[in-house]
JSON list of C-alpha atoms in Angstrom, two decimals:
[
{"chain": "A", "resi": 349, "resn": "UNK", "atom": "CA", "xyz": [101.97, 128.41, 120.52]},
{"chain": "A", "resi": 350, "resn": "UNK", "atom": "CA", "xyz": [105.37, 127.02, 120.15]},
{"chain": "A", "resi": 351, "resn": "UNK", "atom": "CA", "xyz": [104.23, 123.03, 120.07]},
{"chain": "A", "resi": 352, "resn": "UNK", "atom": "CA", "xyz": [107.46, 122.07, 117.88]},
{"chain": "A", "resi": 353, "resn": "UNK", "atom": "CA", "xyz": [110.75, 123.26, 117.68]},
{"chain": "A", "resi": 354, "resn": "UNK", "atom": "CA", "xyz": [113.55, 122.59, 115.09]},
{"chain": "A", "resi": 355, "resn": "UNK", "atom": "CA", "xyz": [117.05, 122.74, 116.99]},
{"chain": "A", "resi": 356, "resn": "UNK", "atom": "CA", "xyz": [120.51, 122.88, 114.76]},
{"chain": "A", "resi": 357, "resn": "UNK", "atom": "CA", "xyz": [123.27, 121.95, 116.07]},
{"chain": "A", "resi": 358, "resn": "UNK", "atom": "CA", "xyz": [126.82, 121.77, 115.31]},
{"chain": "A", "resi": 359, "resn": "UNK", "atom": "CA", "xyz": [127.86, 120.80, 118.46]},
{"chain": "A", "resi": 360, "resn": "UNK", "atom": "CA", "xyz": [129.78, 123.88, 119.57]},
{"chain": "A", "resi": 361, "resn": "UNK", "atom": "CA", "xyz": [129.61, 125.76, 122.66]},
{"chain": "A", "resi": 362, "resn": "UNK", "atom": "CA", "xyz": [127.13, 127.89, 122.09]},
{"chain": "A", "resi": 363, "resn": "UNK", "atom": "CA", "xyz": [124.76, 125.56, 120.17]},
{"chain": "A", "resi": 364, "resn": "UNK", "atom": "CA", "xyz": [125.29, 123.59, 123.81]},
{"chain": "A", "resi": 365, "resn": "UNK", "atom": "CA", "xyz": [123.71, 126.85, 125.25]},
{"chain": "A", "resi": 366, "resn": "UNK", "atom": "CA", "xyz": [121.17, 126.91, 123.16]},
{"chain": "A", "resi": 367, "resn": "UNK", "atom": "CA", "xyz": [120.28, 123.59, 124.15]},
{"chain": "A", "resi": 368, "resn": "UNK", "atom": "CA", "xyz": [119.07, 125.15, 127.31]},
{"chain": "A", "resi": 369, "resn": "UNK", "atom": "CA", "xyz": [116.47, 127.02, 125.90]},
{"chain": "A", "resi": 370, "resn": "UNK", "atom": "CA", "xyz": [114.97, 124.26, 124.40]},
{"chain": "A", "resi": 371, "resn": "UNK", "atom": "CA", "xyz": [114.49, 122.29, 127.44]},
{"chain": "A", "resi": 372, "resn": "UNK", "atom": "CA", "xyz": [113.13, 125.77, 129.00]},
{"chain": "A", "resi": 373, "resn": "UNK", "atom": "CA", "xyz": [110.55, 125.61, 126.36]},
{"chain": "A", "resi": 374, "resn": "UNK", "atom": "CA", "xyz": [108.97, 122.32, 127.75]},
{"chain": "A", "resi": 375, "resn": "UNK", "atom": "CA", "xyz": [107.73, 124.81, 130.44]},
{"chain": "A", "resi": 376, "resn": "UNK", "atom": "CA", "xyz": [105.70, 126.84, 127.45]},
{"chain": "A", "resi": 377, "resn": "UNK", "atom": "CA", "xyz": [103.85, 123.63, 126.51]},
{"chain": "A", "resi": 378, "resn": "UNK", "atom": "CA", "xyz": [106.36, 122.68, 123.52]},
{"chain": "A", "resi": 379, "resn": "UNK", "atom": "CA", "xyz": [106.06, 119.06, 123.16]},
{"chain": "A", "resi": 380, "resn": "UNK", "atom": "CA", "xyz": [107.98, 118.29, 119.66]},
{"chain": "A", "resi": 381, "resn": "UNK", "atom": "CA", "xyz": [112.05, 118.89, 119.01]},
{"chain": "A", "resi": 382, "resn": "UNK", "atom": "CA", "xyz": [113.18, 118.23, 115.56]},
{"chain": "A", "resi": 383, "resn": "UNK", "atom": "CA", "xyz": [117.10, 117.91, 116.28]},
{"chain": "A", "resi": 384, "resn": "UNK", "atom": "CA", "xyz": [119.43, 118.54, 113.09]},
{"chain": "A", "resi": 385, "resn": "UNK", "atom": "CA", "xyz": [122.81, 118.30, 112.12]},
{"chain": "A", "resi": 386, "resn": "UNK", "atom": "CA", "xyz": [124.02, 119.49, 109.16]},
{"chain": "A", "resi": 387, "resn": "UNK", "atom": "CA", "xyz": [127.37, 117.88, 107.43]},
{"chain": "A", "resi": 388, "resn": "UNK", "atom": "CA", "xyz": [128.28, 120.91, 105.17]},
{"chain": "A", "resi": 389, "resn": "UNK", "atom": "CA", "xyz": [129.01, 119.54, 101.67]},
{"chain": "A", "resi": 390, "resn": "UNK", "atom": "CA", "xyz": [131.28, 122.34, 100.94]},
{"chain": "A", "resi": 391, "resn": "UNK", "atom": "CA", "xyz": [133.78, 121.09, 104.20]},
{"chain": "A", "resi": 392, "resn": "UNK", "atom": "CA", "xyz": [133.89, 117.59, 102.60]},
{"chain": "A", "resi": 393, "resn": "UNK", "atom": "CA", "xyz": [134.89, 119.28, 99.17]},
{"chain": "A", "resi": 394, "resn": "UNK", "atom": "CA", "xyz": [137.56, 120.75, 100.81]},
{"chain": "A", "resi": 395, "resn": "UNK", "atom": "CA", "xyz": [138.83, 117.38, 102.79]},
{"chain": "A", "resi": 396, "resn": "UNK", "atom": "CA", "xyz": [138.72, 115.81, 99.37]},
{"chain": "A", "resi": 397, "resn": "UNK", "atom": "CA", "xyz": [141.04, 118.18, 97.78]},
{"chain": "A", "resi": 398, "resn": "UNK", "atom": "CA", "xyz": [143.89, 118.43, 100.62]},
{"chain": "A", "resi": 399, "resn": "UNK", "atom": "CA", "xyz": [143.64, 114.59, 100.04]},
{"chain": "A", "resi": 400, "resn": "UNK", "atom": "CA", "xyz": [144.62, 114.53, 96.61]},
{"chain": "A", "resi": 401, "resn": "UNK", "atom": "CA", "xyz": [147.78, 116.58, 97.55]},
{"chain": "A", "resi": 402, "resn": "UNK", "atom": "CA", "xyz": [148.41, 114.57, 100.11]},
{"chain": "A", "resi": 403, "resn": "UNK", "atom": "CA", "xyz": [148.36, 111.43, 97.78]},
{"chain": "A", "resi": 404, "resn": "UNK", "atom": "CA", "xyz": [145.18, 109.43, 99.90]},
{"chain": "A", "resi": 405, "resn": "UNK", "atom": "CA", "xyz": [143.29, 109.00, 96.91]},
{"chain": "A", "resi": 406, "resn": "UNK", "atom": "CA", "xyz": [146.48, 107.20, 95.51]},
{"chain": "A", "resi": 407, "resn": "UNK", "atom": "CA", "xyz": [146.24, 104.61, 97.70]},
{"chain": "A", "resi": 408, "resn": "UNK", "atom": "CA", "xyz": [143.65, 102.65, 95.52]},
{"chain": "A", "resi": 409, "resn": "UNK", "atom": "CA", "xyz": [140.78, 105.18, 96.37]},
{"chain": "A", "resi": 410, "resn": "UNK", "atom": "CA", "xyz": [138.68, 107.04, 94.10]},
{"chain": "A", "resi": 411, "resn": "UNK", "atom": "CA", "xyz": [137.56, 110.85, 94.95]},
{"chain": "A", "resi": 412, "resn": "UNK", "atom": "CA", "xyz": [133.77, 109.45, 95.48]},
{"chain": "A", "resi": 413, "resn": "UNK", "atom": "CA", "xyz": [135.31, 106.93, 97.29]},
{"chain": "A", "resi": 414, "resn": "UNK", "atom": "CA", "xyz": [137.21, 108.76, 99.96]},
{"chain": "A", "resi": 415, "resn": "UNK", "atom": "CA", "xyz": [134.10, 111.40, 100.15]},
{"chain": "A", "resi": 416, "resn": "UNK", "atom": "CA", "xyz": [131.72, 108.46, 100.61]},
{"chain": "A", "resi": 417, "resn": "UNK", "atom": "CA", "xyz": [134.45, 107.24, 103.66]},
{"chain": "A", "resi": 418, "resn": "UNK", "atom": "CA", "xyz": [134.27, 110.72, 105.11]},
{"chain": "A", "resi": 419, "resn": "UNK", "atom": "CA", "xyz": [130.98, 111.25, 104.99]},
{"chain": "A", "resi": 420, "resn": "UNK", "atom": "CA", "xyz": [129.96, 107.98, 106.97]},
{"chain": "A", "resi": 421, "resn": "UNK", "atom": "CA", "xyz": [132.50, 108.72, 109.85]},
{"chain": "A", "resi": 422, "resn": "UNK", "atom": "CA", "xyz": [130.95, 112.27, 110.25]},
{"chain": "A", "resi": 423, "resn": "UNK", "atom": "CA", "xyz": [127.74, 110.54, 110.33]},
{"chain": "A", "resi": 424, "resn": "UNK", "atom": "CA", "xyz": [128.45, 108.08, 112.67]},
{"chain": "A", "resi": 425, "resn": "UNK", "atom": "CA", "xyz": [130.65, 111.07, 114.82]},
{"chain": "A", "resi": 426, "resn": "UNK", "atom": "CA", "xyz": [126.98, 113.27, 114.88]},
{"chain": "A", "resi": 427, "resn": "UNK", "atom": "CA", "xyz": [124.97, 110.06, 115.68]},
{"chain": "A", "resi": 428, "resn": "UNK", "atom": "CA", "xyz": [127.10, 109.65, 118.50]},
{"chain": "A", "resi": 429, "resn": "UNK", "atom": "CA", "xyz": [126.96, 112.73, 120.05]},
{"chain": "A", "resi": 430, "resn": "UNK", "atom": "CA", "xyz": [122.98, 113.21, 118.87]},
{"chain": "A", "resi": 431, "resn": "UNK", "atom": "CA", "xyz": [122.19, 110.25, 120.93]},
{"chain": "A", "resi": 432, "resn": "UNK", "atom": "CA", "xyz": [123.54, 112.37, 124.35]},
{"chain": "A", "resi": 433, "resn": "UNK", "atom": "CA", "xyz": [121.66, 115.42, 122.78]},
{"chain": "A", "resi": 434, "resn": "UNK", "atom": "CA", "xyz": [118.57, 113.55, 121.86]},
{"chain": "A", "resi": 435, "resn": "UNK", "atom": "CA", "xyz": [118.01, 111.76, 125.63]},
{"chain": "A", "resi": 436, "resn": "UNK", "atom": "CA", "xyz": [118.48, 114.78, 127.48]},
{"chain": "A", "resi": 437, "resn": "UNK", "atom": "CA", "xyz": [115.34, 116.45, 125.53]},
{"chain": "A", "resi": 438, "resn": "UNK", "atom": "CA", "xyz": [113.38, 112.96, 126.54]},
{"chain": "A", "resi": 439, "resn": "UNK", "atom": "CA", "xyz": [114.30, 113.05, 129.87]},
{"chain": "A", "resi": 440, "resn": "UNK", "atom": "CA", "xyz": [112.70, 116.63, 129.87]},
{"chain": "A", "resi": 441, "resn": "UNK", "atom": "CA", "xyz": [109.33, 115.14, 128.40]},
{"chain": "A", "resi": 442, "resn": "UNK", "atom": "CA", "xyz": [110.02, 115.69, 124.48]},
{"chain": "A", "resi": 443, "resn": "UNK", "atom": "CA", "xyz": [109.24, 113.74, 121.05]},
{"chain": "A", "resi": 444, "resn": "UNK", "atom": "CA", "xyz": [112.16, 113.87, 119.44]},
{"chain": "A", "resi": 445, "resn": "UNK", "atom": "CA", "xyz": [113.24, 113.26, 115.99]},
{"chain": "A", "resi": 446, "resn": "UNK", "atom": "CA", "xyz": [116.75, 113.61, 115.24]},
{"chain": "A", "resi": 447, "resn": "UNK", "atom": "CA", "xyz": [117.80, 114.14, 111.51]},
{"chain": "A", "resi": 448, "resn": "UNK", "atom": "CA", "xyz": [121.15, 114.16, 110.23]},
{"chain": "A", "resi": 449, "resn": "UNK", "atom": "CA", "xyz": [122.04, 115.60, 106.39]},
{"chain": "A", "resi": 450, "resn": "UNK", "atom": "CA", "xyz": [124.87, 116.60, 104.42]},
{"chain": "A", "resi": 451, "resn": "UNK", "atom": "CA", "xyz": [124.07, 119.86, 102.61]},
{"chain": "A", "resi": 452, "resn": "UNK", "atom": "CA", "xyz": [124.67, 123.29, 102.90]},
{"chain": "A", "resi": 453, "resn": "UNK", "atom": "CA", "xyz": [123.73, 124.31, 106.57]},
{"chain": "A", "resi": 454, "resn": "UNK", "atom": "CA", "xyz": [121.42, 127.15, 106.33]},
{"chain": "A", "resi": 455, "resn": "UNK", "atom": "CA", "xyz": [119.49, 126.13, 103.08]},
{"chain": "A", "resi": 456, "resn": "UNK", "atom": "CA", "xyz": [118.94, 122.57, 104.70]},
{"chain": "A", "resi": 457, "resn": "UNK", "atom": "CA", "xyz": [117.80, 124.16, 107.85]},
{"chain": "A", "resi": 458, "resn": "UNK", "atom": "CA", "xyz": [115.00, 125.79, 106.73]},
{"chain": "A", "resi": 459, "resn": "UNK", "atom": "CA", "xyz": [114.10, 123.21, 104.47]},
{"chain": "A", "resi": 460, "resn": "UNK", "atom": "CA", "xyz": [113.62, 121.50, 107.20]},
{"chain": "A", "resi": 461, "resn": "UNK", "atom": "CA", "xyz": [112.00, 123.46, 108.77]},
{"chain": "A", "resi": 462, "resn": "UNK", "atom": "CA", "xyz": [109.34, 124.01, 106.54]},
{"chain": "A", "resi": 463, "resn": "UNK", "atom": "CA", "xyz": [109.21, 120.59, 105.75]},
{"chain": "A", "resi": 464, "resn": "UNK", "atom": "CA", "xyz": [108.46, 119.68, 109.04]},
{"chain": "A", "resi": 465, "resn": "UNK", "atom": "CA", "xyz": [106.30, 122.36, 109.53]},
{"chain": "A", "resi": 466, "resn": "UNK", "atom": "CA", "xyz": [107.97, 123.55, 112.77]},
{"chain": "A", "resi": 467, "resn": "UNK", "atom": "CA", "xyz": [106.49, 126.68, 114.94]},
{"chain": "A", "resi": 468, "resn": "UNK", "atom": "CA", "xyz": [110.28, 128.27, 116.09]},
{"chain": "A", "resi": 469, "resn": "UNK", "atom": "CA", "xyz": [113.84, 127.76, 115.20]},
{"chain": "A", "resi": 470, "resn": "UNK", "atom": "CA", "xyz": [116.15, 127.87, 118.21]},
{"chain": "A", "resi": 471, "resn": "UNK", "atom": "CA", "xyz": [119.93, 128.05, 117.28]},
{"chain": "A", "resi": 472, "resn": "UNK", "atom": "CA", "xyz": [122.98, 129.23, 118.65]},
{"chain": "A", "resi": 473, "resn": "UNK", "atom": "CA", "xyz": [124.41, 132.69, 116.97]},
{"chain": "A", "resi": 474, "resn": "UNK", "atom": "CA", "xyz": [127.78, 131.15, 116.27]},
{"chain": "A", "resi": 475, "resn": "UNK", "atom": "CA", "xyz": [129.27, 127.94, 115.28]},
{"chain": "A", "resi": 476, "resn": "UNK", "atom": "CA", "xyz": [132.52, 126.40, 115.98]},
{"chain": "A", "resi": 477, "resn": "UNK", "atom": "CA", "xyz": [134.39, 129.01, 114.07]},
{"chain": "A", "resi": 478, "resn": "UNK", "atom": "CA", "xyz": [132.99, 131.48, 117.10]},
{"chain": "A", "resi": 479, "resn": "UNK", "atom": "CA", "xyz": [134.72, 134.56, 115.30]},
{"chain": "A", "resi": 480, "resn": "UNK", "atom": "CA", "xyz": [134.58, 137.15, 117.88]},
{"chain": "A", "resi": 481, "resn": "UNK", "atom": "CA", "xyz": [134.75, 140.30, 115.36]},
{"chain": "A", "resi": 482, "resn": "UNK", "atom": "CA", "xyz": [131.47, 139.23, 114.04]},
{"chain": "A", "resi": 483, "resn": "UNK", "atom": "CA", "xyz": [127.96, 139.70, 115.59]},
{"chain": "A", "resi": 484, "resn": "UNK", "atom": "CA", "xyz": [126.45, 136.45, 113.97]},
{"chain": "A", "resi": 485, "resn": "UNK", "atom": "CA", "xyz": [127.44, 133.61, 112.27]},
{"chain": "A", "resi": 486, "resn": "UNK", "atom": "CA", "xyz": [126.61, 132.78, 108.74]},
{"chain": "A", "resi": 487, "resn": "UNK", "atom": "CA", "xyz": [124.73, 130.04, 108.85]},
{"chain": "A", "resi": 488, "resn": "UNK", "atom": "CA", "xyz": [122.22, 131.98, 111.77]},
{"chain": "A", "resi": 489, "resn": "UNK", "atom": "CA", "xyz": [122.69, 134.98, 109.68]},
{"chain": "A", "resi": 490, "resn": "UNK", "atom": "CA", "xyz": [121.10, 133.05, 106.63]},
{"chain": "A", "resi": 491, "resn": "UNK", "atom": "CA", "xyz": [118.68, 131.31, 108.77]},
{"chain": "A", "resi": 492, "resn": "UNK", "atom": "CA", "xyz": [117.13, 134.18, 109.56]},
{"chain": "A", "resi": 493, "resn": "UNK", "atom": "CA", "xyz": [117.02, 136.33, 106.38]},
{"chain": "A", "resi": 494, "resn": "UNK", "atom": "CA", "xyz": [115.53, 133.13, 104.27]},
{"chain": "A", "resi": 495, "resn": "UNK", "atom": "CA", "xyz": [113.16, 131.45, 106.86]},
{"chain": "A", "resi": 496, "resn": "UNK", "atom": "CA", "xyz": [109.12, 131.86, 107.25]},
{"chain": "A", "resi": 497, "resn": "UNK", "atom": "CA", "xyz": [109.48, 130.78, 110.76]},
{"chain": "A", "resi": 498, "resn": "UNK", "atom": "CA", "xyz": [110.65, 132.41, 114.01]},
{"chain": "A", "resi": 499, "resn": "UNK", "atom": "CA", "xyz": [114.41, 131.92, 114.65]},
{"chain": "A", "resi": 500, "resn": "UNK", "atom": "CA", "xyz": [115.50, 132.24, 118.42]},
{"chain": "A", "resi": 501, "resn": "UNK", "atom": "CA", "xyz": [119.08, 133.22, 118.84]},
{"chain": "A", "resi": 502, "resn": "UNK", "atom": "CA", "xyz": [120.94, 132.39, 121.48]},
{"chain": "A", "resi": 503, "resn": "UNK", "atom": "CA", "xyz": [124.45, 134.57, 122.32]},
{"chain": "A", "resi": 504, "resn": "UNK", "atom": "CA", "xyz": [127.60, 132.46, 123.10]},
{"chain": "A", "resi": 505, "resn": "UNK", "atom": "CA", "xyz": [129.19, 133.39, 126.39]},
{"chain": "A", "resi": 506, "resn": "UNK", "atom": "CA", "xyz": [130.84, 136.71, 126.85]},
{"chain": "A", "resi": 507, "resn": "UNK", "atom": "CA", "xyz": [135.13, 135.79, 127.41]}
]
């Protein structure tokens, strides 16, 4: 029933967690994990502007120039750390087929997950801003109130 499986992550704790589920759904036949990372536009935005008032785009660098800079260390930062991710789910028995995009986290999500034509979403319910007050993140909030597809939430650990 659940043959492929998208799985976000951001890298946090509870995405980590999450993780775990996956790998428990090699036991339910899955055989497919489509692993994402998202590089939200709307952070780089903000790293570009606290770097015009901090005078790094007058060192000879242009705004697109600086964003392009950022945006290839993040890259290469989430390869990195995809390549851990994307081993462990091999060693379990998955495909795998790690994607990495800068967007806007939820709406790239389930693009994806349409586009791949994926049977459940497992994510975390909080990313590294882990806000205790709240009872999900946004970006698992959106997830599920614009997707077509199943969305498995898994709760970060009680402190």
């Amino acid at each position: 029933m659940y043959k492929k499986i998208l799985y976000p992550t951001d890298f946090s704790e509870t995405a980590e967690i999450a993780l775990k589920h996956v790998k428990a759904f090699k036991t339910l036949k899955a055989e497919e994990v489509i692993l994402l990372h998202v590089i939200d536009e709307r952070e780089i935005k903000k790293r570009d502007i606290f770097s015009l008032l901090l005078g790094v785009a007058g060192l000879n660098k242009s705004v697109e120039e600086f964003e392009n800079e950022l945006k290839n260390k993040l890259t290469e930062e989430a390869k990195n750390k995809m390549e851990n991710i994307k081993k462990e789910l091999e060693d379990v028995g998955f495909k795998v087929k790690d994607i990495i995009v800068v967007g806007i986290p939820h709406e790239e999500i389930v693009k994806i997950a349409e586009d791949e034509g994926v049977d459940i979403i497992i994510m975390g319910s909080h990313g590294k801003t882990n806000l205790k007050e709240i009872l999900l993140g946004s970006v698992t909030e959106n997830v599920i109130k614009k997707s077509n597809k199943p969305v498995l939430v898994v709760k970060r650990k009680n402190s």
